[in-house]
XYZ file of N, CA and C in Angstrom:
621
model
N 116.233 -52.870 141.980
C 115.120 -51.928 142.022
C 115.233 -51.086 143.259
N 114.999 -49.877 142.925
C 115.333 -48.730 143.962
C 113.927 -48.663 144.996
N 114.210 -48.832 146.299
C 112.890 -48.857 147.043
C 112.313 -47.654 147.084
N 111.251 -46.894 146.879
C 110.412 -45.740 146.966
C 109.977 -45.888 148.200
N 110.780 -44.484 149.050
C 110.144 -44.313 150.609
C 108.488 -44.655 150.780
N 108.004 -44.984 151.249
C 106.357 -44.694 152.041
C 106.279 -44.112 153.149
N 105.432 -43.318 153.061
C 104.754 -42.440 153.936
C 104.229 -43.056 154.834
N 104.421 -42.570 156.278
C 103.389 -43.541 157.195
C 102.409 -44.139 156.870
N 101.676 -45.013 157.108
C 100.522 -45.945 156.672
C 100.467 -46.217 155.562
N 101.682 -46.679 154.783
C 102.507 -47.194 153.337
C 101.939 -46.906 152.410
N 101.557 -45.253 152.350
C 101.575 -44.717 150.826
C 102.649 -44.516 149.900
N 103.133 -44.091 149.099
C 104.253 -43.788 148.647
C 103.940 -42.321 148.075
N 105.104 -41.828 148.443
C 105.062 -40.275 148.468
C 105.591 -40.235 146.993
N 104.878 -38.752 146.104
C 104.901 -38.510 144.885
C 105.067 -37.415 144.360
N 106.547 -37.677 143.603
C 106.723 -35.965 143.548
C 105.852 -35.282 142.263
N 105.415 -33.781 142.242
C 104.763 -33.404 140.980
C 105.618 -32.575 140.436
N 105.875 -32.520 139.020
C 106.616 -31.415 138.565
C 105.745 -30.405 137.750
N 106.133 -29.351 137.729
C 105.608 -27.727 137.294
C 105.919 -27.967 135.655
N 105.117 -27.939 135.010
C 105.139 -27.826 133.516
C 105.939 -26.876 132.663
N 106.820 -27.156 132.504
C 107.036 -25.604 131.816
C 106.722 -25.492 130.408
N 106.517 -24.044 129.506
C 105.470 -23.863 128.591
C 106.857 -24.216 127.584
N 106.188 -24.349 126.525
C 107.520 -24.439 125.665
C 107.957 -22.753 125.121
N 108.920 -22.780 124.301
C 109.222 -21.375 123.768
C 107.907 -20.977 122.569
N 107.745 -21.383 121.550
C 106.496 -21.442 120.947
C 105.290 -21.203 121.773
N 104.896 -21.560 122.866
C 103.729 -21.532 123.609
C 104.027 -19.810 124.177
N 105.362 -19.386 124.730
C 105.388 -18.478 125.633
C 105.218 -17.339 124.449
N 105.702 -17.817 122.970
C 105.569 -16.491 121.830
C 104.217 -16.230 121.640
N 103.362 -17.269 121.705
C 102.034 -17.048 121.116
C 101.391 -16.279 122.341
N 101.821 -16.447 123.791
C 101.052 -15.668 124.595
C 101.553 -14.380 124.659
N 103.023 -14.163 124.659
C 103.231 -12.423 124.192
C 102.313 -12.230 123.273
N 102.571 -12.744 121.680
C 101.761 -11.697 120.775
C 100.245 -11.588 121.039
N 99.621 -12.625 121.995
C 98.317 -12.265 122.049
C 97.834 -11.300 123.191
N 98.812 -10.995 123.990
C 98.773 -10.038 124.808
C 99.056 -8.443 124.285
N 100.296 -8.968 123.444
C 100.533 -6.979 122.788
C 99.130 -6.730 121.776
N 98.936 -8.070 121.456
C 97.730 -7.411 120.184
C 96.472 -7.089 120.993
N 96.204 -7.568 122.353
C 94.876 -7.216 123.365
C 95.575 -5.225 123.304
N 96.686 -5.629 123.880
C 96.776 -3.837 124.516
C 96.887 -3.641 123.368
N 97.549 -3.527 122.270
C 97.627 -2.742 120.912
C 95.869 -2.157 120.805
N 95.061 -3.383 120.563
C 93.160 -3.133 120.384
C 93.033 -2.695 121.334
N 93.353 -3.002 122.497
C 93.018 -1.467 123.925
C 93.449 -0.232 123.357
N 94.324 -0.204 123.161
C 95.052 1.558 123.035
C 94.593 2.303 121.860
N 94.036 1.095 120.796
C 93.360 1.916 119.883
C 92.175 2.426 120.020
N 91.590 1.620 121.030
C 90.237 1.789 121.192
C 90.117 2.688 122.173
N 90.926 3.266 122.795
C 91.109 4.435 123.614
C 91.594 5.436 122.703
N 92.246 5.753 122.109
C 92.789 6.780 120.909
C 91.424 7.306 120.064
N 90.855 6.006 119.911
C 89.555 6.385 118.650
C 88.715 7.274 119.357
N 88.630 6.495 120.308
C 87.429 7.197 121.897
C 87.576 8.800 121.544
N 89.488 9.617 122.339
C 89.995 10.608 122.338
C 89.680 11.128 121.093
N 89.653 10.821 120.240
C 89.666 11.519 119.127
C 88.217 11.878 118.407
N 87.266 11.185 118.994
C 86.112 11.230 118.259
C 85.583 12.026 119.622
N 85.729 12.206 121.029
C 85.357 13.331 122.145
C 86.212 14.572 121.226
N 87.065 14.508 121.118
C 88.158 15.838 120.595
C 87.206 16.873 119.142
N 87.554 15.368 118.434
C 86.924 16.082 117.409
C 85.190 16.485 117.537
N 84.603 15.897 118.324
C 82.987 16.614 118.892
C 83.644 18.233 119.599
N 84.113 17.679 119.970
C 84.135 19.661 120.976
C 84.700 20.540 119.926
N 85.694 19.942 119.563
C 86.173 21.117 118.374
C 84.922 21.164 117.412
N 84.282 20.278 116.921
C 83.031 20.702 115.852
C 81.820 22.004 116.700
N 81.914 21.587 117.944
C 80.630 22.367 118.809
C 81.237 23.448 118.588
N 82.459 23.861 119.129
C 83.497 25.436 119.575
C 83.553 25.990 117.651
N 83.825 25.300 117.105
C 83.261 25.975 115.622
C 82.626 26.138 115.212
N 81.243 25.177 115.524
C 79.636 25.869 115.206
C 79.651 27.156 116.159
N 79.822 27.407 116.883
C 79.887 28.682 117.921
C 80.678 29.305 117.320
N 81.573 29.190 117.183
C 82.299 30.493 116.930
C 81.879 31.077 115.084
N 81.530 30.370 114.020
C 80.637 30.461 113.288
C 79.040 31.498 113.219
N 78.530 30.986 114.426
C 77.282 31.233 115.036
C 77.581 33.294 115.189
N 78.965 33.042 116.034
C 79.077 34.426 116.590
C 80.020 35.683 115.627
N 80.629 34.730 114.474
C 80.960 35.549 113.542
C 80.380 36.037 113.071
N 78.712 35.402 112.265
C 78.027 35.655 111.552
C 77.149 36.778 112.157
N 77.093 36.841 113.820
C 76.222 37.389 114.274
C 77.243 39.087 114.327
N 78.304 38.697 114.378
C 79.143 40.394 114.720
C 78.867 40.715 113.099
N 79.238 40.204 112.481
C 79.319 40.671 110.722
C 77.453 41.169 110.275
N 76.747 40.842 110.529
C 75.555 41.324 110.699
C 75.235 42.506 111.343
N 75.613 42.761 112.396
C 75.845 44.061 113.449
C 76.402 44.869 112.300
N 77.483 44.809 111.630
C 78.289 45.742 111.683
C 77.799 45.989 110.109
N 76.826 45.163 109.570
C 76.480 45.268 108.009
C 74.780 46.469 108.253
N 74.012 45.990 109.321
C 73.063 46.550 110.504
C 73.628 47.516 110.326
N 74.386 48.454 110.861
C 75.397 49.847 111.692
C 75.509 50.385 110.407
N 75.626 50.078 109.309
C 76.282 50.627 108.308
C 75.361 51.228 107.338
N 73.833 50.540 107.600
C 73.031 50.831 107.153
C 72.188 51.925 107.317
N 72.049 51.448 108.618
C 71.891 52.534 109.635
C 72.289 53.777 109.399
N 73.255 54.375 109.179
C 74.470 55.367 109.233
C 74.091 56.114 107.808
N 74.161 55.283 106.774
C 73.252 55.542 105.652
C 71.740 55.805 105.773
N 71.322 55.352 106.429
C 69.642 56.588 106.305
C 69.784 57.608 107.083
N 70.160 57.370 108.074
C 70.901 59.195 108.476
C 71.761 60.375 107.729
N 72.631 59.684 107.809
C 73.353 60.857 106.734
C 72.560 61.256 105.970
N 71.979 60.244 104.882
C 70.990 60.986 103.265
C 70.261 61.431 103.844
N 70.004 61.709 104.688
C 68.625 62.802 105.604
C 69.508 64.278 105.151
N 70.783 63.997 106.770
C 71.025 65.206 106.179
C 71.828 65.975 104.832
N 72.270 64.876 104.006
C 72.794 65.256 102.711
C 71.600 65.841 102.123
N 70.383 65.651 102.308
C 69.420 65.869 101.407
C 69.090 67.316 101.408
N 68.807 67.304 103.194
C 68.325 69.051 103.363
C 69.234 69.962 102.839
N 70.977 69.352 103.461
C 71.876 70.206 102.831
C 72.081 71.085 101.266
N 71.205 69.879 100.054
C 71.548 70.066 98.909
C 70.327 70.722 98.505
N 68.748 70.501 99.529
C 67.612 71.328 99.276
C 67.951 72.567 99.726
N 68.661 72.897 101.220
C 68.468 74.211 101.619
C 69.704 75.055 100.863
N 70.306 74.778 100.719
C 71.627 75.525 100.308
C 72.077 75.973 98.985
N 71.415 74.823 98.127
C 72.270 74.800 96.731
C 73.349 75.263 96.883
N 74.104 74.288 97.431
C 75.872 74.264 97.604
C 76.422 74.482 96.393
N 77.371 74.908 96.294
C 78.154 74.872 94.607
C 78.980 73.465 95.053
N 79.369 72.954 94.246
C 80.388 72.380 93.867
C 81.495 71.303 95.361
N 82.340 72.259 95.067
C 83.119 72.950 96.437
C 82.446 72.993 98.144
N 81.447 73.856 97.811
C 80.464 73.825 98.906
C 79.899 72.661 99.965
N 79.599 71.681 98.644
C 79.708 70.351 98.970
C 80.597 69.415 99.256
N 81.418 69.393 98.516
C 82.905 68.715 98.892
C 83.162 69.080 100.280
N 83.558 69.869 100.745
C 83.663 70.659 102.404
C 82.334 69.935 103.168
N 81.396 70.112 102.302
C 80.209 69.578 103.476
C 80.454 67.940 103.806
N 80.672 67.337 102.326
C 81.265 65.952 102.700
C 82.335 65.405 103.562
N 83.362 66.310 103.201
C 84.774 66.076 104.271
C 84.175 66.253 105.728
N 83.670 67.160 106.189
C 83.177 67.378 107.247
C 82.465 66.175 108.110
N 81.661 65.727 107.001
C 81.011 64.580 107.268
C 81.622 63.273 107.703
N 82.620 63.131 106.748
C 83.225 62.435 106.622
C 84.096 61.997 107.812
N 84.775 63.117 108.076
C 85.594 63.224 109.544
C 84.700 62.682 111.002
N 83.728 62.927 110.761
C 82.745 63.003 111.813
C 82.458 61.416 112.014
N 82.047 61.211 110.988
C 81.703 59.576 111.168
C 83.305 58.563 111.296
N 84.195 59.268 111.093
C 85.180 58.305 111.699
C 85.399 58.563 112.807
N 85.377 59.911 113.291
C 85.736 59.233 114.635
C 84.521 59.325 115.825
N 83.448 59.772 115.264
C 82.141 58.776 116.315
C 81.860 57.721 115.852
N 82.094 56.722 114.852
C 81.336 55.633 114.173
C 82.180 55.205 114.326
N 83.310 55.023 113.248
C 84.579 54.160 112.938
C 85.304 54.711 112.093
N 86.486 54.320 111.987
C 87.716 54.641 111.470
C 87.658 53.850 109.904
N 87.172 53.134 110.146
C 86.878 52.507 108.485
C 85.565 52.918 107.676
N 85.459 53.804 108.380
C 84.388 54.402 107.066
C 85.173 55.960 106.330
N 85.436 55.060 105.419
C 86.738 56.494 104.477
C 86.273 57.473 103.680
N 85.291 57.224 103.768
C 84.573 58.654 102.541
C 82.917 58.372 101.886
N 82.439 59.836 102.235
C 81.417 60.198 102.130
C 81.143 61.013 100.503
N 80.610 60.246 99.510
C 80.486 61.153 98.250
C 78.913 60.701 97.984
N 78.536 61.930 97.186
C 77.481 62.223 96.587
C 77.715 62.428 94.430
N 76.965 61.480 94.081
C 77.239 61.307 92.705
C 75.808 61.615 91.589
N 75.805 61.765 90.741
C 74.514 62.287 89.484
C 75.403 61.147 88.670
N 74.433 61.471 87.235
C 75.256 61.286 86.056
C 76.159 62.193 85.341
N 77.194 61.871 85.752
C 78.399 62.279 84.931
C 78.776 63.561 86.026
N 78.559 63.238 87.310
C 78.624 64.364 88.568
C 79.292 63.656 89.452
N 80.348 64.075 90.099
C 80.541 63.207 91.452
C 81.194 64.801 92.416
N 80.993 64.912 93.681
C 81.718 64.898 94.994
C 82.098 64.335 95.524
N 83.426 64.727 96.083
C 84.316 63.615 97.002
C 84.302 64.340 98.134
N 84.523 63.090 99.165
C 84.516 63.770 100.497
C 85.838 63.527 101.267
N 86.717 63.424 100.199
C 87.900 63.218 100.698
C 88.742 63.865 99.454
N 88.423 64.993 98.601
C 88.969 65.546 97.766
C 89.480 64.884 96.470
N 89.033 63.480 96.326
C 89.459 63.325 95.050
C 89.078 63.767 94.041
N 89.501 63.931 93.143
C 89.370 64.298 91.889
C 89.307 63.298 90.643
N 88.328 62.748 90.222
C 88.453 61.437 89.029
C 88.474 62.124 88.101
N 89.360 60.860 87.387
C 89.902 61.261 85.761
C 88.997 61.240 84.998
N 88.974 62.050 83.732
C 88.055 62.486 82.639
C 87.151 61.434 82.088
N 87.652 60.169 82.032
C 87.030 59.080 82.020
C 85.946 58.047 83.306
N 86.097 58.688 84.159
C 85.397 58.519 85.037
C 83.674 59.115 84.830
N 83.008 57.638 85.318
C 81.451 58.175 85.133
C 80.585 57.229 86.392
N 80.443 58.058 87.550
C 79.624 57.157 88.931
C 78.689 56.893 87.841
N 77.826 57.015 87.147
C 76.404 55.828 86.475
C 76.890 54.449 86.164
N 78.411 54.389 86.139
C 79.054 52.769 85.508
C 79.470 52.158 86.760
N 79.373 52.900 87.675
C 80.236 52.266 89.616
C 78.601 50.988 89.987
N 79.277 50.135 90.374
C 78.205 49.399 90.708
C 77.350 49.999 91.936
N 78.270 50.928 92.857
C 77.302 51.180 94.269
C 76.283 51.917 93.716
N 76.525 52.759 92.283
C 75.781 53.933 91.675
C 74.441 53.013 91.093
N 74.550 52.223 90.442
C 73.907 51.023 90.010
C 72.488 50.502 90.887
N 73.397 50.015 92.106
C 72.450 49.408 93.005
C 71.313 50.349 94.181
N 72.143 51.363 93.803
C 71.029 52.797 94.561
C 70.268 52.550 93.716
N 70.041 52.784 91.985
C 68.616 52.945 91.137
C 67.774 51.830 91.268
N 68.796 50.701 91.626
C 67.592 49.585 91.042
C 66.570 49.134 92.811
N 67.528 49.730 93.782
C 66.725 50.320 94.746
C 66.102 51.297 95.485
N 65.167 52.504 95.116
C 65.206 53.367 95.488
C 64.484 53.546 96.898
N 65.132 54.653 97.825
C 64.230 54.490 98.745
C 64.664 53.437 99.772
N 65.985 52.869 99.667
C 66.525 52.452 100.974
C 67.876 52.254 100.887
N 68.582 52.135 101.908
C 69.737 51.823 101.829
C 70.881 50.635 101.572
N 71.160 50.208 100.275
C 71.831 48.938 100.003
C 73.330 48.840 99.839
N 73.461 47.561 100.517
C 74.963 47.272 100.167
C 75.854 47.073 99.078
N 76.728 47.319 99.160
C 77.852 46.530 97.444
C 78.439 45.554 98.135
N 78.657 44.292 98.094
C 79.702 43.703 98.086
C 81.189 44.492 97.880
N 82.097 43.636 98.095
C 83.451 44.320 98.282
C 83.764 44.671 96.529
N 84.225 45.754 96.508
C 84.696 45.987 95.115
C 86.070 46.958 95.602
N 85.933 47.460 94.140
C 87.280 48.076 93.677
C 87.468 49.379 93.922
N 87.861 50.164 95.194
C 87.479 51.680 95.201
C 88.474 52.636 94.386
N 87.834 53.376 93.412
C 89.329 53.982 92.780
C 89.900 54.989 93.676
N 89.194 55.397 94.712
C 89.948 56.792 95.223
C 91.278 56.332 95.842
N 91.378 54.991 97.097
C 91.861 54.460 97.926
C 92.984 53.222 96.957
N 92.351 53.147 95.612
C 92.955 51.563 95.129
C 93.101 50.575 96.305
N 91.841 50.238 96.535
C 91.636 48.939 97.470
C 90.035 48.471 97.268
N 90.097 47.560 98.153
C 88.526 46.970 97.752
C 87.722 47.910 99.138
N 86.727 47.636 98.636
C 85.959 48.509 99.641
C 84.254 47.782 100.271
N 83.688 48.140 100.741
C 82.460 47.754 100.966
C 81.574 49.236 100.710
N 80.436 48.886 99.886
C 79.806 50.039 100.003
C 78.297 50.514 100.445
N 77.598 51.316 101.128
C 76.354 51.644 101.410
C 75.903 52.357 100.732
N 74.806 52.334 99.720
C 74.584 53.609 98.892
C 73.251 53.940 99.308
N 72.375 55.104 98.636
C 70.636 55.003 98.603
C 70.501 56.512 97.171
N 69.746 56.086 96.837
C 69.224 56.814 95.606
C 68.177 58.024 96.840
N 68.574 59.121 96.559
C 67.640 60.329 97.244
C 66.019 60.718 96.701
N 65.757 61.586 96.998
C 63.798 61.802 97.085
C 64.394 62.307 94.984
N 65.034 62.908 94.851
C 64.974 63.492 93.592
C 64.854 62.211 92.228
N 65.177 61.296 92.826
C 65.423 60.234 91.890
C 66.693 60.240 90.880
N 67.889 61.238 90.904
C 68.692 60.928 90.705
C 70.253 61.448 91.222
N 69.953 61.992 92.081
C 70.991 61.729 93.567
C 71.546 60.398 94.233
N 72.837 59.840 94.083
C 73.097 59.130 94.949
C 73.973 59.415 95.786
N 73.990 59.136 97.224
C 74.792 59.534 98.552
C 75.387 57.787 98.564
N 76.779 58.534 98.734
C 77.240 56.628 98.865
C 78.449 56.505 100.223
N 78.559 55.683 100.790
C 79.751 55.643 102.042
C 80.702 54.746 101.228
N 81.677 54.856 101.626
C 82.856 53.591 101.380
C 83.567 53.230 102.951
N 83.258 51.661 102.899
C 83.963 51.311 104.590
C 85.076 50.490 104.384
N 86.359 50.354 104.905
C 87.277 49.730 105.037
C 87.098 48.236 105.253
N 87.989 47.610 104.651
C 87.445 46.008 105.112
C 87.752 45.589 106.076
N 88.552 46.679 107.217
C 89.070 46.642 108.368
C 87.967 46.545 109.834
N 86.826 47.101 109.000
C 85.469 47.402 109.871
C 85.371 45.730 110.207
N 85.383 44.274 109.498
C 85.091 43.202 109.963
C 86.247 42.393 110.665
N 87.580 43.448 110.908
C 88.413 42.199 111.581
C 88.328 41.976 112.563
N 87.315 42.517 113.504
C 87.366 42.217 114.988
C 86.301 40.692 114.861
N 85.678 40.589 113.427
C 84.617 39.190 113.689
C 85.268 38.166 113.249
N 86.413 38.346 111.963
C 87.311 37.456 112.002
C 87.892 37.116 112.342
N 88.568 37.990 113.187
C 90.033 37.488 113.752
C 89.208 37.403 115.202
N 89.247 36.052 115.773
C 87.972 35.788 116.492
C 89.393 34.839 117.487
């Protein structure tokens, strides 16, 4: 029998050994560590993404907010522009009895004028009856042509006495779509109509 030193005052000295984990023990504490940070990092990602996607929802209610508000302005302006003019289209066609021609010139004139103090997308100024039209940009419609069947012609009668919009339609002079302002005049069957470019709203879209 091997004698075991003692320590002064005959303890016997005792060695301890350090445990080591087994391989199984050291796997289960990796994967429970990558799966803590894995659920950390998601839970930071979700965080980012749900701050992200709030600001982007706010910056699109705004920018929404301020589209709607320029496209209003510029639907406002257009209207506008239309009770002026039929003012003076009106006196023009009371004081003058323009021929024909007379008018056409008075329209072009007009016409020019409001593009370049107003805008560049307002393309033409005509005045229409039944089975009558002036252009203010010289067109000439084909034999089959009748402003009482044009919807802007339409929506002047069924409003008289102010100035209403068309939705975008089909302009034949330009073959493009158009936006239109019309108003039915004091005679009750005069209509003065604008046609505006759809170019007038890209400064609210293209935002």
């Amino acid at each position: 029998r091997l004698d075991v030193p003692r320590r002064p005052g005959g303890a016997r000295k005792v060695k301890h050994r350090i445990p080591i984990p087994s391989r199984r023990s050291i796997r289960w504490t990796m994967l429970l560590f990558a799966t803590v940070l894995i659920a950390l990092s998601a839970a930071n990602t979700v965080r980012i993404y749900q701050v992200e996607r709030d600001r982007l929802m706010a910056e699109g209610e705004k920018d929404v907010r301020e589209v709607a508000a320029q496209l209003d302005t510029a639907l406002r302006r257009m209207k506008s522009v239309m009770d002026a003019v039929s003012v003076e289209v009106e006196d023009f066609l009371e004081q003058e009895k323009p021929s024909h021609a007379a008018l056409e010139e008075f329209l072009r004139a007009k016409t020019m004028r409001l593009q370049a103090t107003v805008d560049k997308s307002y393309t033409e100024l005509y005045v229409a009856r039944k089975g009558w039209y002036a252009s203010g940009i010289g067109w000439s419609p084909p034999s089959t042509f009748l402003p009482e069947n044009r919807p802007w012609f339409g929506r002047a009668f069924a409003h008289p006495g102010v100035s209403v919009l068309q939705p975008p339609y089909y302009a034949l002079p330009r073959n493009e779509l158009m936006v239109a302002v019309s108003r039915l005049l004091s005679d009750g069957r005069t209509v003065v109509s604008l046609d505006v470019g759809m170019s007038i709203f890209n400064p609210a879209l293209v935002h």
